[in-house]
PDB file of C-alpha atoms in Angstrom:
ATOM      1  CA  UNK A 157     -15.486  18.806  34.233  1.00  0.00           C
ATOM      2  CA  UNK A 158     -12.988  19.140  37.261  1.00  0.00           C
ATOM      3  CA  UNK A 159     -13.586  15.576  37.895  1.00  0.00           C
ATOM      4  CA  UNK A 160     -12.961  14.660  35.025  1.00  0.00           C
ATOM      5  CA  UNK A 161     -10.051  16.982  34.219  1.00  0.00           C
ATOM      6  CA  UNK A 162      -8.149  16.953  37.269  1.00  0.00           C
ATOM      7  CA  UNK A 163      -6.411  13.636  36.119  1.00  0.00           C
ATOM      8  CA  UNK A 164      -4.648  14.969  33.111  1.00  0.00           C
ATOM      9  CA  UNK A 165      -2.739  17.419  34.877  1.00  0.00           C
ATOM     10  CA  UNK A 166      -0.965  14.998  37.184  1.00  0.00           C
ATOM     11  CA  UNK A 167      -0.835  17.156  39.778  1.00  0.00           C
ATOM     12  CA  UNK A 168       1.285  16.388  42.803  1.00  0.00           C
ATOM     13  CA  UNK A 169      -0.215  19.644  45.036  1.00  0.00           C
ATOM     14  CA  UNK A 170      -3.899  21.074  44.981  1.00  0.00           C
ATOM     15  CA  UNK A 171      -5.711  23.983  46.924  1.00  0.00           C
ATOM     16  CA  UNK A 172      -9.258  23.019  47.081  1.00  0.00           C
ATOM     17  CA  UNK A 173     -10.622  26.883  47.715  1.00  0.00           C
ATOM     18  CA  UNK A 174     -13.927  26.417  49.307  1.00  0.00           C
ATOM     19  CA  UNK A 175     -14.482  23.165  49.765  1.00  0.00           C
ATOM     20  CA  UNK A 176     -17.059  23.571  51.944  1.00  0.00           C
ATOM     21  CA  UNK A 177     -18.170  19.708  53.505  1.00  0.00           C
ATOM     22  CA  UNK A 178     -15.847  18.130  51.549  1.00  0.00           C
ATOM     23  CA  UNK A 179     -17.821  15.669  49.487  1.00  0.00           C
ATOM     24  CA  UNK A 180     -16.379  16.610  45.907  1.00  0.00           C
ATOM     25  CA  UNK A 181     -12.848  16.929  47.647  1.00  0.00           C
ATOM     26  CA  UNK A 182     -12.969  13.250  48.363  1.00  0.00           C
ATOM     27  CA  UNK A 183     -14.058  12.085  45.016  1.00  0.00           C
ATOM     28  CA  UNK A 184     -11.243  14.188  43.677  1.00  0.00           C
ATOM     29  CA  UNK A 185      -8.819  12.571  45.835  1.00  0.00           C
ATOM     30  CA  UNK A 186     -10.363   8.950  45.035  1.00  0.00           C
ATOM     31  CA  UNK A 187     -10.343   9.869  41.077  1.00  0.00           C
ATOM     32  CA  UNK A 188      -6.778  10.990  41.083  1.00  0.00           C
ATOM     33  CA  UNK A 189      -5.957   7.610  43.063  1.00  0.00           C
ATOM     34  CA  UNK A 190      -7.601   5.525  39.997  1.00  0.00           C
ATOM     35  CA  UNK A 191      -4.926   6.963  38.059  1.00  0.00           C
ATOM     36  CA  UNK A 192      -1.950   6.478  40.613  1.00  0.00           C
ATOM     37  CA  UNK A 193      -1.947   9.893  41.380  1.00  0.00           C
ATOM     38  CA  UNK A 194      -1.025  10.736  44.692  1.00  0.00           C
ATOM     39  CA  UNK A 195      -1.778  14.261  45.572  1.00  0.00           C
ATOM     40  CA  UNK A 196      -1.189  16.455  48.651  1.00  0.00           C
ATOM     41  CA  UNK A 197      -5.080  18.285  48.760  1.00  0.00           C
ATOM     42  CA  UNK A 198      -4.826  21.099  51.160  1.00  0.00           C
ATOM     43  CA  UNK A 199      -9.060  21.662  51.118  1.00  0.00           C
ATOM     44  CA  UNK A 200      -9.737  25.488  52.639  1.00  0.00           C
ATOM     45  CA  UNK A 201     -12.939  27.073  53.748  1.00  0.00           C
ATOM     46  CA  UNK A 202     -13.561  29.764  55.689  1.00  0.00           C
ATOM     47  CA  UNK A 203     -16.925  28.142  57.497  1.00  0.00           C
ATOM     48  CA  UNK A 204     -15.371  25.776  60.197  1.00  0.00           C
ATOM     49  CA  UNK A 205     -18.325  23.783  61.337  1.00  0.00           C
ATOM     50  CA  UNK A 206     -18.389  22.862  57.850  1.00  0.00           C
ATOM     51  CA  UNK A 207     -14.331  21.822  57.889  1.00  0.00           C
ATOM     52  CA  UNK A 208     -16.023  19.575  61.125  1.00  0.00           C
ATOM     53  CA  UNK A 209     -18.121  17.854  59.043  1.00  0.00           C
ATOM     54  CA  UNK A 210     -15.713  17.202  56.408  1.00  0.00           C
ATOM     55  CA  UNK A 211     -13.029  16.004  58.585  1.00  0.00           C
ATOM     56  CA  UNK A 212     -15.446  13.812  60.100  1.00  0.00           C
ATOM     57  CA  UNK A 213     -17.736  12.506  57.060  1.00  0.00           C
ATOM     58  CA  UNK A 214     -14.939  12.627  54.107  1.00  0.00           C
ATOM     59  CA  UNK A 215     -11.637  11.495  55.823  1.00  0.00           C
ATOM     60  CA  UNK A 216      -8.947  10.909  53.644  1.00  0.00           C
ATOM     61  CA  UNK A 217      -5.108  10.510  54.434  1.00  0.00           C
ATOM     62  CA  UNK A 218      -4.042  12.803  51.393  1.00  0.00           C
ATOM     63  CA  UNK A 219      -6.624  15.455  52.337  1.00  0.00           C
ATOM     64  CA  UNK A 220      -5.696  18.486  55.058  1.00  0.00           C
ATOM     65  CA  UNK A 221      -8.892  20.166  56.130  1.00  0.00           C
ATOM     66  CA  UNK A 222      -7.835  23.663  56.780  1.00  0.00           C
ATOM     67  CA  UNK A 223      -9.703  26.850  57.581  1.00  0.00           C
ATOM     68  CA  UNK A 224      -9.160  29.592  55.734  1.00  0.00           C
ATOM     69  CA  UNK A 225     -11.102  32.684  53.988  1.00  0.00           C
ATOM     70  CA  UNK A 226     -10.973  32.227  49.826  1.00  0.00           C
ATOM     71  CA  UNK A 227     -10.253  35.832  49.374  1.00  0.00           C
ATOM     72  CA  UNK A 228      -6.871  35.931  51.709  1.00  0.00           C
ATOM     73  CA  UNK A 229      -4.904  33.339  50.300  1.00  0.00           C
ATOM     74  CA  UNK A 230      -1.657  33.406  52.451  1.00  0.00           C
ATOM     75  CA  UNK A 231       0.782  30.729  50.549  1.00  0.00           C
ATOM     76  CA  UNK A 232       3.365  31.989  48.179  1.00  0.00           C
ATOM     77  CA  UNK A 233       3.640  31.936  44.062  1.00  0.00           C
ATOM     78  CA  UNK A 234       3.449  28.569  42.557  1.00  0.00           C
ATOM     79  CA  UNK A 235       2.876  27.154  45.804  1.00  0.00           C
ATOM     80  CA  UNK A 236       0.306  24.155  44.325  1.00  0.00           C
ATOM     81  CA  UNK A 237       0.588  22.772  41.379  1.00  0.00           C
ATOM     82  CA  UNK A 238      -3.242  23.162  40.940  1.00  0.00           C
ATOM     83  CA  UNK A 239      -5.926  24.795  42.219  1.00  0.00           C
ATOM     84  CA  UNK A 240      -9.536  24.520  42.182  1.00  0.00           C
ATOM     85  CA  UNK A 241     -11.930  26.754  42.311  1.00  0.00           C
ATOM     86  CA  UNK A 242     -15.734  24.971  42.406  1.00  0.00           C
ATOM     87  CA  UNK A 243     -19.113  26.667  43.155  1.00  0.00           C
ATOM     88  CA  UNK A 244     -17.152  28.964  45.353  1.00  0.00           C
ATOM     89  CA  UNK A 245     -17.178  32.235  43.610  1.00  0.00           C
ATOM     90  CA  UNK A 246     -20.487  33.750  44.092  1.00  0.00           C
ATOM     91  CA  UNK A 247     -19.425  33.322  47.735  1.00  0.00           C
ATOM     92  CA  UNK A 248     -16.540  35.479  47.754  1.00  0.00           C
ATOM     93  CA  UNK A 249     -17.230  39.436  48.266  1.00  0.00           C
ATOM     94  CA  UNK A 250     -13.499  40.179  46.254  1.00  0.00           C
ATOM     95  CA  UNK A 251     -14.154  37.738  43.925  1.00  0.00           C
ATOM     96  CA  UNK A 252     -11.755  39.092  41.061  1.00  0.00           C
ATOM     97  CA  UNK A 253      -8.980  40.111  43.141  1.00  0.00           C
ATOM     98  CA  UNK A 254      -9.325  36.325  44.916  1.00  0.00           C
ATOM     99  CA  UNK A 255      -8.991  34.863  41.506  1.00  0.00           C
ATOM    100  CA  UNK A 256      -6.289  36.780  40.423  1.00  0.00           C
ATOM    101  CA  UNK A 257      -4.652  35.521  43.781  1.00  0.00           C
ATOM    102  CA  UNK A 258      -5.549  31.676  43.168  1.00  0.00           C
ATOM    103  CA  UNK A 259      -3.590  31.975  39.469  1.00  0.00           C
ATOM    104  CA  UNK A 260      -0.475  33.668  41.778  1.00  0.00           C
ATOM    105  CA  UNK A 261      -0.370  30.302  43.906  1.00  0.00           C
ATOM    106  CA  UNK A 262      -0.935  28.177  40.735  1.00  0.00           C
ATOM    107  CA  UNK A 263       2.113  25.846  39.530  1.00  0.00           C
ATOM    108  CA  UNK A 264       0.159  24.352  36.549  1.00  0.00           C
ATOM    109  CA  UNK A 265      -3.100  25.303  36.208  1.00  0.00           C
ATOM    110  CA  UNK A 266      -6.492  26.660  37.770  1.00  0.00           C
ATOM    111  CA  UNK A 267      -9.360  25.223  37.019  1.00  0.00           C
ATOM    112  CA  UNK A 268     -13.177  26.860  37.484  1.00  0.00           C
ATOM    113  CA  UNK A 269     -16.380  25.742  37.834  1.00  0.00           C
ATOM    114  CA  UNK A 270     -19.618  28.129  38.306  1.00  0.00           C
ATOM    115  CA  UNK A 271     -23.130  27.954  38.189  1.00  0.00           C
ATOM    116  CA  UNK A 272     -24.413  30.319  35.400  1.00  0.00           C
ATOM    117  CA  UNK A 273     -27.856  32.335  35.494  1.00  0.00           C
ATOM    118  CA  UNK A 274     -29.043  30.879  31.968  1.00  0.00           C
ATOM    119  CA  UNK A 275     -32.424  30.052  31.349  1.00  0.00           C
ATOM    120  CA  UNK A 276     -32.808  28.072  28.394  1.00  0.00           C
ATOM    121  CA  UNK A 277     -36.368  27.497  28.832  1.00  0.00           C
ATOM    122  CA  UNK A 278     -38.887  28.884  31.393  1.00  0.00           C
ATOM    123  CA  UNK A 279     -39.210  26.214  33.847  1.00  0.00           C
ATOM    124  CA  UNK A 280     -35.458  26.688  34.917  1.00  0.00           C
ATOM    125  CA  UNK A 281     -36.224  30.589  35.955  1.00  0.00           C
ATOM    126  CA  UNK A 282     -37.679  29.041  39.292  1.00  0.00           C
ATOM    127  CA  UNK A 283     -34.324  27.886  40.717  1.00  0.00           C
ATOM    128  CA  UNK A 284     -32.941  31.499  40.045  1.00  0.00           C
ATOM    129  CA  UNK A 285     -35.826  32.114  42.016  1.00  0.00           C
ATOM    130  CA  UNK A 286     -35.368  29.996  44.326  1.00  0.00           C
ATOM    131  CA  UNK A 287     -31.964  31.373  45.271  1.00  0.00           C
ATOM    132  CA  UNK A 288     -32.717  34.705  45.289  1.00  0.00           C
ATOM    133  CA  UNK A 289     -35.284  33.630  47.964  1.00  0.00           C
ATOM    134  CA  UNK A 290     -32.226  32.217  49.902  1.00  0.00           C
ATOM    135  CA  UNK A 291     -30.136  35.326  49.149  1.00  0.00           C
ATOM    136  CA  UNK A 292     -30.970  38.231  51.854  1.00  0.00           C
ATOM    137  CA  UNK A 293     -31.305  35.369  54.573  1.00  0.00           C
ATOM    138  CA  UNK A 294     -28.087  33.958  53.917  1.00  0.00           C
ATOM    139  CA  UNK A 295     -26.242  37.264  53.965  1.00  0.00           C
ATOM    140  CA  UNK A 296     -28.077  38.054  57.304  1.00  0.00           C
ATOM    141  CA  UNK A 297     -26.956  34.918  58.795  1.00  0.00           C
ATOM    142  CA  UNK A 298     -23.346  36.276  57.685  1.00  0.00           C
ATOM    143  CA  UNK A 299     -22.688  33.612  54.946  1.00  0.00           C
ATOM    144  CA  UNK A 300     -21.962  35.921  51.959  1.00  0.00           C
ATOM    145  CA  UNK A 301     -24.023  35.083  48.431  1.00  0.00           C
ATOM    146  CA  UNK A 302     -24.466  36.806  45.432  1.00  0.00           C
ATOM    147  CA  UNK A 303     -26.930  36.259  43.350  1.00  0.00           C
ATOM    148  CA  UNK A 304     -25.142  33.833  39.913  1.00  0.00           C
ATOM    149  CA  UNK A 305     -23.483  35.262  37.253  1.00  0.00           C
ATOM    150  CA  UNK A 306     -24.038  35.678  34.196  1.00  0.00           C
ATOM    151  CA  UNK A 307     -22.331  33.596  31.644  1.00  0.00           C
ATOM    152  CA  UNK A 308     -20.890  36.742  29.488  1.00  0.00           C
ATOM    153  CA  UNK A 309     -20.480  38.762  32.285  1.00  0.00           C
ATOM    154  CA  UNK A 310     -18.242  35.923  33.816  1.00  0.00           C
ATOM    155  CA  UNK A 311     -16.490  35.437  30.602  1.00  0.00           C
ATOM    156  CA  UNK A 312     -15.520  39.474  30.753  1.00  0.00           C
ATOM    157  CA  UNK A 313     -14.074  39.354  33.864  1.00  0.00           C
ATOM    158  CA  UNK A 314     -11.959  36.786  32.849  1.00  0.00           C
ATOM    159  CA  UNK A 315     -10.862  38.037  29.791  1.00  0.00           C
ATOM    160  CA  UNK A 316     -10.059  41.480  31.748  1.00  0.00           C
ATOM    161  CA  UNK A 317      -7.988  39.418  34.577  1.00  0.00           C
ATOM    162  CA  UNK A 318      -5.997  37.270  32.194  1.00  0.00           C
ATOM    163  CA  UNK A 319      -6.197  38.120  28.732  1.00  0.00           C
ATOM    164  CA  UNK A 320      -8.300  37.044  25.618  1.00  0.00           C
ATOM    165  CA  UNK A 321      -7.558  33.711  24.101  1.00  0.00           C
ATOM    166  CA  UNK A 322      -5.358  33.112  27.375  1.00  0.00           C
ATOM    167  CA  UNK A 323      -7.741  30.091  28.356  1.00  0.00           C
ATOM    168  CA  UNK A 324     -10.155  27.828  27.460  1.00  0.00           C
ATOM    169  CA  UNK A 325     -13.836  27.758  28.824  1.00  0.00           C
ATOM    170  CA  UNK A 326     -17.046  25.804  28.298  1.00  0.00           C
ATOM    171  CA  UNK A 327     -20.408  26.488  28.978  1.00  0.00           C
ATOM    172  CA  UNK A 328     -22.147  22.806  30.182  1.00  0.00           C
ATOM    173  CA  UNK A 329     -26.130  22.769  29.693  1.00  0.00           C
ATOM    174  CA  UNK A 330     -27.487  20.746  33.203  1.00  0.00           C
ATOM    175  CA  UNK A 331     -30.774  20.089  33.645  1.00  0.00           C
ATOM    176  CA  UNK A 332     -31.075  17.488  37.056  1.00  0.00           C
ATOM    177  CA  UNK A 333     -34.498  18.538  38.974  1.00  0.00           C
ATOM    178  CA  UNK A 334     -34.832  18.583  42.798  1.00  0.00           C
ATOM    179  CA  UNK A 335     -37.564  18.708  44.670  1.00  0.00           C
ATOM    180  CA  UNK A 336     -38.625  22.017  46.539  1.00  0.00           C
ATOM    181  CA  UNK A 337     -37.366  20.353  50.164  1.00  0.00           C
ATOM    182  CA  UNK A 338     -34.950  18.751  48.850  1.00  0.00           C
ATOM    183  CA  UNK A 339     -33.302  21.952  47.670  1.00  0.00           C
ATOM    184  CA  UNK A 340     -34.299  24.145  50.807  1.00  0.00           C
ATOM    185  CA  UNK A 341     -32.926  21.189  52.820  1.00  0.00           C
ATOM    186  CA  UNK A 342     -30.416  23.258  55.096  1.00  0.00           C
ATOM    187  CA  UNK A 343     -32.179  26.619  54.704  1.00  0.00           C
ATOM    188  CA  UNK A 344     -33.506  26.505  58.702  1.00  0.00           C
ATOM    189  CA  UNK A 345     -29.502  26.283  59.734  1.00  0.00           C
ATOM    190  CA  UNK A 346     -29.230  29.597  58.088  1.00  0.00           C
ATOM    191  CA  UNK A 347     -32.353  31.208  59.627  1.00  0.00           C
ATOM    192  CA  UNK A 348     -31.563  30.209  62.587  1.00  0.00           C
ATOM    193  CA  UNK A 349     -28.321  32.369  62.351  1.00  0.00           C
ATOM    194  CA  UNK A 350     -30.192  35.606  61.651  1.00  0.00           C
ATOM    195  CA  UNK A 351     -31.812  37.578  64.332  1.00  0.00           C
ATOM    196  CA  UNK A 352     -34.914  37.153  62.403  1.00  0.00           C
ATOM    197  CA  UNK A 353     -35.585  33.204  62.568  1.00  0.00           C
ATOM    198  CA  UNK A 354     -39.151  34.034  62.753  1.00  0.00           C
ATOM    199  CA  UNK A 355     -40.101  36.202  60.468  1.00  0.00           C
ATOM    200  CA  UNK A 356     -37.790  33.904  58.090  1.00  0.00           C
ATOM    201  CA  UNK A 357     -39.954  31.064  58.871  1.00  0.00           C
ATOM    202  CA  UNK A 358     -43.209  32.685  57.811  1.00  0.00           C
ATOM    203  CA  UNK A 359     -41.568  33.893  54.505  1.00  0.00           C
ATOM    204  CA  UNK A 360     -40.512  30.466  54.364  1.00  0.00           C
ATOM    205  CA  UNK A 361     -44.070  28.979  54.827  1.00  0.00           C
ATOM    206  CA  UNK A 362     -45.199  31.954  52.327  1.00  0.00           C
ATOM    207  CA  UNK A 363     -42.789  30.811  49.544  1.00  0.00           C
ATOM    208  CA  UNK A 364     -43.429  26.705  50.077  1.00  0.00           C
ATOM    209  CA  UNK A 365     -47.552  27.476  49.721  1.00  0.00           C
ATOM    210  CA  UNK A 366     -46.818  29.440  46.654  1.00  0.00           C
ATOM    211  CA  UNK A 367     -44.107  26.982  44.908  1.00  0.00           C
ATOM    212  CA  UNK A 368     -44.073  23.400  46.605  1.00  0.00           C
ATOM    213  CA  UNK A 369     -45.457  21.744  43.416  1.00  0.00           C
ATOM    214  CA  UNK A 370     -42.556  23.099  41.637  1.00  0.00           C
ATOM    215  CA  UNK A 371     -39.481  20.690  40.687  1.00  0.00           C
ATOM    216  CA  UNK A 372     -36.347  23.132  40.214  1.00  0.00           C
ATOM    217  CA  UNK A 373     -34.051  22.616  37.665  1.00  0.00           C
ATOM    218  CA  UNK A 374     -30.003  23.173  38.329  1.00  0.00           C
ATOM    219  CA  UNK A 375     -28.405  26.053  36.859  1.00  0.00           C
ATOM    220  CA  UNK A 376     -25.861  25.099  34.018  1.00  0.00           C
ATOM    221  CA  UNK A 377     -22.263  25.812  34.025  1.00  0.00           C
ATOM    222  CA  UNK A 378     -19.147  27.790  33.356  1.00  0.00           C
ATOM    223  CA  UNK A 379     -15.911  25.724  33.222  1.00  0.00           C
ATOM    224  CA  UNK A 380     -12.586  27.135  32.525  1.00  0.00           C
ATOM    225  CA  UNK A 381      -8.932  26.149  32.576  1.00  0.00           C
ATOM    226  CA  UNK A 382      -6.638  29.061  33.419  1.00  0.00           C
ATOM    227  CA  UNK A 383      -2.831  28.198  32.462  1.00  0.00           C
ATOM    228  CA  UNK A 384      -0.507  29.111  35.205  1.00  0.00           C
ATOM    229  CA  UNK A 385       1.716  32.169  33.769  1.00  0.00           C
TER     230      UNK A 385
END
């Protein structure tokens, strides 16, 4: 999707909006460079320790690690000539007044990706599950998460902020499993924010002897391309 849009675009400029430990911000960066692109990536997240680890795991001499919260974008009209917006959404309190901001600092074009709440088929209702678990502990630690959208209910909201017909959007059906600690990898880092870590553990142990045995299936995905006006 991004990845493999980003290219066509040619873009000189990009805003990486929550970019969080910079992993997909360096394969952007190495993509565009397989087609002799280039581009100035400013990558902005509001979590520092995670702009630590990015600076220090995913170096890259056309990549500026730079704090910043998504919803208070301070850079001027057309200041990039794209800007990304991936998995970053359902982090963001403000989220339709931060996207109408993010097509405000576009040049070219803004492009979207967010996971979906679409079950398809039951065994993919346990990773909804799964982060609704994570929900109320994550938001205690202070790391704002809602649960996913919808994929019509996104769609609306986009319509509403730019206009029917104004952009193009796909829907992409993913269906990679994880294992359960796999996926709860980095949980403890958040419960150890909270000023519960214990009684976060126990739930923890509650939900692991009620689920381990359970692979969980990704959530598929909204991708849209928003024209600059």
């Amino acid at each position: 999707m991004i990845l493999d849009r980003i290219s066509h675009f040619r873009p000189q400029s990009i805003l990486d909006v929550g970019c969080g430990c910079g992993s997909f911000t360096l394969q952007m960066a190495n993509e565009l460079e397989k087609h002799e692109i280039s581009a100035l990536i400013t990558a902005a997240d509001i979590n520092e320790s995670h702009l630590e680890k990015a600076a220090r795991d995913n170096p890259h001499p056309f990549i500026n690690y730079l704090p910043m919260d998504g919803s208070t974008l301070n850079f001027a009209d057309q200041s990039f000539d794209a800007v990304i917006c991936r998995y970053t959404l359902h982090h963001i309190p403000e989220w339709q007044k931060a996207l109408a901001d993010m097509a405000r600092i576009s040049r070219k074009i803004l492009l979207i990706e967010e996971p979906v709440d679409e079950i398809r088929y039951p065994e993919k209702a346990f990773f909804m599950e799964a982060q609704n678990f994570l929900v109320p502990m994550q938001i205690e630690a202070g790391f704002y998460h809602r649960p996913h959208f919808k994929a019509r209910f996104l769609l609306e909201n986009l319509e509403n902020i730019f206009g029917k017909n104004s952009f193009a959007f796909e829907i992409h059906q993913k269906d990679e499993h994880s294992d359960f600690e796999e996926f709860f990898q980095t949980w403890g880092s958040f419960a150890s924010k909270t000023q519960r870590p214990e009684y976060w553990e126990k739930e923890m142990e509650y939900f692991r002897s009620t689920h381990q045995l359970q692979d969980i299936i990704s959530a598929d995905c909204f991708y849209a391309e928003i024209p600059a006006r």
